[in-house]
Coordinates of C-alpha atoms in Angstrom, one line a residue:
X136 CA -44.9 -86.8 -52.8
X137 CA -41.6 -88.0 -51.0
X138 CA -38.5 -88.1 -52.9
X139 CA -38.2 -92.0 -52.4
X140 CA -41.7 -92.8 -53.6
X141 CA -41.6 -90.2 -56.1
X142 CA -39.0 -92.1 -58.1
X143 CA -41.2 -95.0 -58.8
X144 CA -43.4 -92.2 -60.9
X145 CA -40.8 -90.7 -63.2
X146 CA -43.2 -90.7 -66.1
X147 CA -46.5 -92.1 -65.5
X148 CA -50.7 -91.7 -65.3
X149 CA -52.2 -93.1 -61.9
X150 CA -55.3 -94.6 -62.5
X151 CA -57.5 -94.5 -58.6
X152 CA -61.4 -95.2 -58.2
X153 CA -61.8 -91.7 -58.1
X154 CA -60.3 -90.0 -60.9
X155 CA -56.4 -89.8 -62.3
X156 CA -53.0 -87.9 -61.5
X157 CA -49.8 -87.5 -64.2
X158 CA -46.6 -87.1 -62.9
X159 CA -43.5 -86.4 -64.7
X160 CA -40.1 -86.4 -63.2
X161 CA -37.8 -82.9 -64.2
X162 CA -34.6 -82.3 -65.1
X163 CA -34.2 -80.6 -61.3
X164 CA -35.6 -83.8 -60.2
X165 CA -38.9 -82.1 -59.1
X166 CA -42.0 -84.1 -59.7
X167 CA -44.6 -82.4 -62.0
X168 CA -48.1 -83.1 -61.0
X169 CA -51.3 -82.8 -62.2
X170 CA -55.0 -84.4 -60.0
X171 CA -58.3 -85.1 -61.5
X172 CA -59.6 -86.8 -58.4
X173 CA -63.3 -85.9 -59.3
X174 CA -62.9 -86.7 -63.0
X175 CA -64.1 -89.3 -65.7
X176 CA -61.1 -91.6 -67.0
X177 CA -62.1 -90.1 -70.6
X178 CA -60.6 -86.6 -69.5
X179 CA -56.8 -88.1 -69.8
X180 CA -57.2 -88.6 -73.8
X181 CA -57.8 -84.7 -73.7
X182 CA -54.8 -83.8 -70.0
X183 CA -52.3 -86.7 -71.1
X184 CA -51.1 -85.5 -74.4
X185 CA -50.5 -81.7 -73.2
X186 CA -49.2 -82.6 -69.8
X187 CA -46.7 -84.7 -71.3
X188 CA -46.3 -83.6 -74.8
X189 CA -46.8 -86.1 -76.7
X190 CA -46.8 -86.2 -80.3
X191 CA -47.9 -88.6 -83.0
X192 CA -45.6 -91.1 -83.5
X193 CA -46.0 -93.5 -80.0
X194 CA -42.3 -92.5 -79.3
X195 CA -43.0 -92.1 -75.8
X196 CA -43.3 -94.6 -73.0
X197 CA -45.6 -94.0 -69.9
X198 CA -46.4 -96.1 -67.0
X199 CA -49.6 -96.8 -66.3
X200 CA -50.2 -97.3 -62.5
X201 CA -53.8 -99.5 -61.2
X202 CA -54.7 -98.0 -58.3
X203 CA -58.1 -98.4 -58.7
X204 CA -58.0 -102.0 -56.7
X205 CA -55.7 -103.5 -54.7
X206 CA -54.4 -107.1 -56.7
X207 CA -55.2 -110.3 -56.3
X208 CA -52.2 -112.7 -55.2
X209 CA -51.7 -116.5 -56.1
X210 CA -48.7 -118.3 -54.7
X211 CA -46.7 -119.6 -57.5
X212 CA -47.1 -123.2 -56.4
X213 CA -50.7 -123.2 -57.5
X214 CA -50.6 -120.3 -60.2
X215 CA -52.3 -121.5 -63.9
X216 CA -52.0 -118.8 -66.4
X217 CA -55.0 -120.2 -68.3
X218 CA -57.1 -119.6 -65.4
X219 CA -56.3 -116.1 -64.4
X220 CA -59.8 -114.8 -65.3
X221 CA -61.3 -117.6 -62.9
X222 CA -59.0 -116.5 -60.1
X223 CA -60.3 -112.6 -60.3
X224 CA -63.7 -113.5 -60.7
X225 CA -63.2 -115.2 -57.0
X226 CA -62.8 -111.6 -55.4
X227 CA -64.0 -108.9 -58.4
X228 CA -66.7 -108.0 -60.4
X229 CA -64.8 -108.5 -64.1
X230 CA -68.0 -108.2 -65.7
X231 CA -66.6 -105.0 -67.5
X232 CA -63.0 -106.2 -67.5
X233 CA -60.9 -105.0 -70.6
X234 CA -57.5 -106.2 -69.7
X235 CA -56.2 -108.6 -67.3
X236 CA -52.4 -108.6 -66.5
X237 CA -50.2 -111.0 -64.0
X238 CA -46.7 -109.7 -61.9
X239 CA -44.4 -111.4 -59.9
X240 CA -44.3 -110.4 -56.5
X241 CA -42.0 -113.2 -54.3
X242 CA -43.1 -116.4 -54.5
X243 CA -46.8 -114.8 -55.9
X244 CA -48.8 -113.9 -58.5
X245 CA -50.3 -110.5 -58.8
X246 CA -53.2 -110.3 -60.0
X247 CA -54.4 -106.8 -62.1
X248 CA -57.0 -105.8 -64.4
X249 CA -58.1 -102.6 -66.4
X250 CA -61.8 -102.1 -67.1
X251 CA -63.2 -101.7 -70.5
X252 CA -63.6 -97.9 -70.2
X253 CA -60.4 -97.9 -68.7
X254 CA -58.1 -100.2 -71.7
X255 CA -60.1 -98.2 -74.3
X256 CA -58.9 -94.5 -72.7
X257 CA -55.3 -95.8 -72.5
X258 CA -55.4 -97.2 -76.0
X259 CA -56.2 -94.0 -77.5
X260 CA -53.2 -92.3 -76.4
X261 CA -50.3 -91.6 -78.6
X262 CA -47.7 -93.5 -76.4
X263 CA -46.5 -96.8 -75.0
X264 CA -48.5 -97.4 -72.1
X265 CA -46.9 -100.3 -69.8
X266 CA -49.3 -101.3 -67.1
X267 CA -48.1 -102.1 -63.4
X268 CA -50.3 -102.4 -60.3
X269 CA -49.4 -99.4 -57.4
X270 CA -49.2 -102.1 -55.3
X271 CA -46.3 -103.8 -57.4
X272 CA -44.1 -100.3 -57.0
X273 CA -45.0 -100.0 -53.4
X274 CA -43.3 -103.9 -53.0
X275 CA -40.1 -103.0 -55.3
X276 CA -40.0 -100.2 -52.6
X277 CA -39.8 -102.0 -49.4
X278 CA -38.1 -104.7 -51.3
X279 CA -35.4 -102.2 -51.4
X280 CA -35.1 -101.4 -47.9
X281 CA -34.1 -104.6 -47.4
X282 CA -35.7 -105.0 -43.8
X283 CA -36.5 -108.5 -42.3
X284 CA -39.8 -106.8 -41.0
X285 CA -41.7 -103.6 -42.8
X286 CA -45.5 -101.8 -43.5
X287 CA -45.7 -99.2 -45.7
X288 CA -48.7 -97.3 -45.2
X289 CA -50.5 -95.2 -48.0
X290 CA -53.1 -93.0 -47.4
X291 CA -55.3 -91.5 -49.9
X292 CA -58.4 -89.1 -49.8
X293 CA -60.9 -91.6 -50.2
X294 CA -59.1 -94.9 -49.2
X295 CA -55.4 -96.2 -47.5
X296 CA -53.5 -99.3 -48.9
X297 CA -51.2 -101.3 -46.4
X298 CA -48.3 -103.3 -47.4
X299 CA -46.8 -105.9 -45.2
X300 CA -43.7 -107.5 -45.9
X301 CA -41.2 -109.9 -43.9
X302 CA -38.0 -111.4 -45.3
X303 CA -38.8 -109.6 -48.9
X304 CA -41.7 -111.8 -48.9
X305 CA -45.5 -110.1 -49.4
X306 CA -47.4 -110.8 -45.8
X307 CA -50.2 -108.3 -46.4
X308 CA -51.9 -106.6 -49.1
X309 CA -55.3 -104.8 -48.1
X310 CA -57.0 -101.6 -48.9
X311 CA -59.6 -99.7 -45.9
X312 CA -61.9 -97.2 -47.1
X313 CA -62.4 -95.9 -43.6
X314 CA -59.8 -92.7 -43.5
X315 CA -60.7 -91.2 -40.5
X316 CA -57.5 -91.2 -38.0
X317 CA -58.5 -93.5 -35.5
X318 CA -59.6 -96.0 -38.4
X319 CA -56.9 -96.4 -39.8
X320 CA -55.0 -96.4 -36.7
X321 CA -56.8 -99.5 -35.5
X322 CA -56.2 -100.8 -39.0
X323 CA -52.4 -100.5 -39.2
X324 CA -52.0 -102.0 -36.0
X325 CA -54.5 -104.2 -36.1
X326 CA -52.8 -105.9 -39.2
X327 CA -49.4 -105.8 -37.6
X328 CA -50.8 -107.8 -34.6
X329 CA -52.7 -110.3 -36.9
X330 CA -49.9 -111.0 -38.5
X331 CA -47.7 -111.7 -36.1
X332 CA -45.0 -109.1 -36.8
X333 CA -42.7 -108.5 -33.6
X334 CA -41.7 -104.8 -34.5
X335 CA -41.8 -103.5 -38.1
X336 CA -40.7 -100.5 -39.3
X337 CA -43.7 -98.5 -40.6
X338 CA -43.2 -96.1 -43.5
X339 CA -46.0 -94.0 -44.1
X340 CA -47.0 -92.2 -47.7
X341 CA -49.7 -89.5 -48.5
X342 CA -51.3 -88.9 -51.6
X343 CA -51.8 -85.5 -50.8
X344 CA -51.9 -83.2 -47.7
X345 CA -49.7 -84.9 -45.3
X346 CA -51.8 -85.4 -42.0
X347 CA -49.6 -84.5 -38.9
X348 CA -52.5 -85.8 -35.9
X349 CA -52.4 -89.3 -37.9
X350 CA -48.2 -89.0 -37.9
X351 CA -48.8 -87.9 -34.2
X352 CA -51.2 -90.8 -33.5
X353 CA -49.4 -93.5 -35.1
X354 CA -46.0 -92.6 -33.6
X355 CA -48.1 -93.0 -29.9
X356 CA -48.2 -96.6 -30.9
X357 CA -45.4 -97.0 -33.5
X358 CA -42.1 -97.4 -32.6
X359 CA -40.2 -97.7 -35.6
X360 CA -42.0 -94.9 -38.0
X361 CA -40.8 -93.4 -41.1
X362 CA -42.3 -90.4 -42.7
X363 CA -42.4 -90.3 -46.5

């Protein structure tokens, strides 16, 4: 993972459709890692504790980062916290949701949500465990860029997330399942053109195995492209 991404997981258990990863940030600065992608979200009660030595007493704190979806946004002008269960049930299945949780992202409301399995497995831990959506540390990233125009793409094994963003406001957030190259090709710039963005800079992020005939592809296309 890139330095500038990877200081957004100091200390912290990704939760993906797939499986889990723990990272934990070193005194060098290196970023421990450990994947599960094939595993069941029970597994981290038994990895969690020995990755990241935790004892008894909840001392520690840990993120914990929803992947597994992409979030739901409201704009604030229309946002009822009484009714966020009604707003996710317009675009999930909550019908095993443990534990629904709103951020602020610009003038929005994102919308989150553990399942059952999911809030139980965390509970168990020994530690602190303060939820936050991927997609709300992938906005405090561009947010910090500070660019009237930016995409952040993030590709996964199994799935990519895209990020649009224009005057630190959220345009865009969207998740593909389709991974090959030229899918996600058409999808980047399909998105930019929908949108309506003149000429965005485009950072890109890998969750594993950078892929150098997507960075080639994009770049054909791309003018403004930043490798993470």
């Amino acid at each position: 993972m890139n330095q500038l991404i990877s200081n957004y997981y100091k200390k912290s258990i990704r939760l993906t459709p797939d499986g889990f990863s723990l990272y934990e940030m070193q005194e060098n600065g290196s970023l421990q890692q450990a994947h599960y992608p094939t595993a069941e979200n029970a597994l981290i009660t038994n990895k969690a504790p020995e990755f990241f030595g935790m004892s008894n007493d909840n001392s520690q704190s840990v993120d914990v980062i929803i992947a597994t979806k992409m979030p739901m946004l409201i704009p604030d002008i229309i946002f009822d916290e009484s009714r966020v269960k009604d707003y996710l049930q317009m675009q999930f299945d909550i019908s095993q949701m443990g534990k629904c949780f709103s951020e602020q992202l610009g003038h929005y409301r994102s919308l989150s949500f553990m399942t059952q399995n999911e809030s139980d497995t965390i509970r168990e831990l020994p530690c602190q465990a303060n939820c936050i959506s991927e997609a709300s540390l992938l906005y405090q990233f561009l947010l910090e860029q500070n660019m009237d125009e930016a995409v952040l793409l993030s590709v996964n094994d199994s799935f990519a997330d895209i990020l649009a963003m224009q005057h630190n406001e959220p345009l865009l957030i969207n998740r593909t399942k389709h991974v090959e190259n030229v899918d996600i090709l058409y999808y980047t710039l399909n998105s930019v053109q929908q949108l309506g963005m003149r000429n965005p800079t485009l950072f890109v992020n890998y969750f594993g195995k950078a892929n150098k005939k997507l960075n080639d592809l994009l770049a054909q296309y791309v003018d403004n492209i930043i490798l993470l």
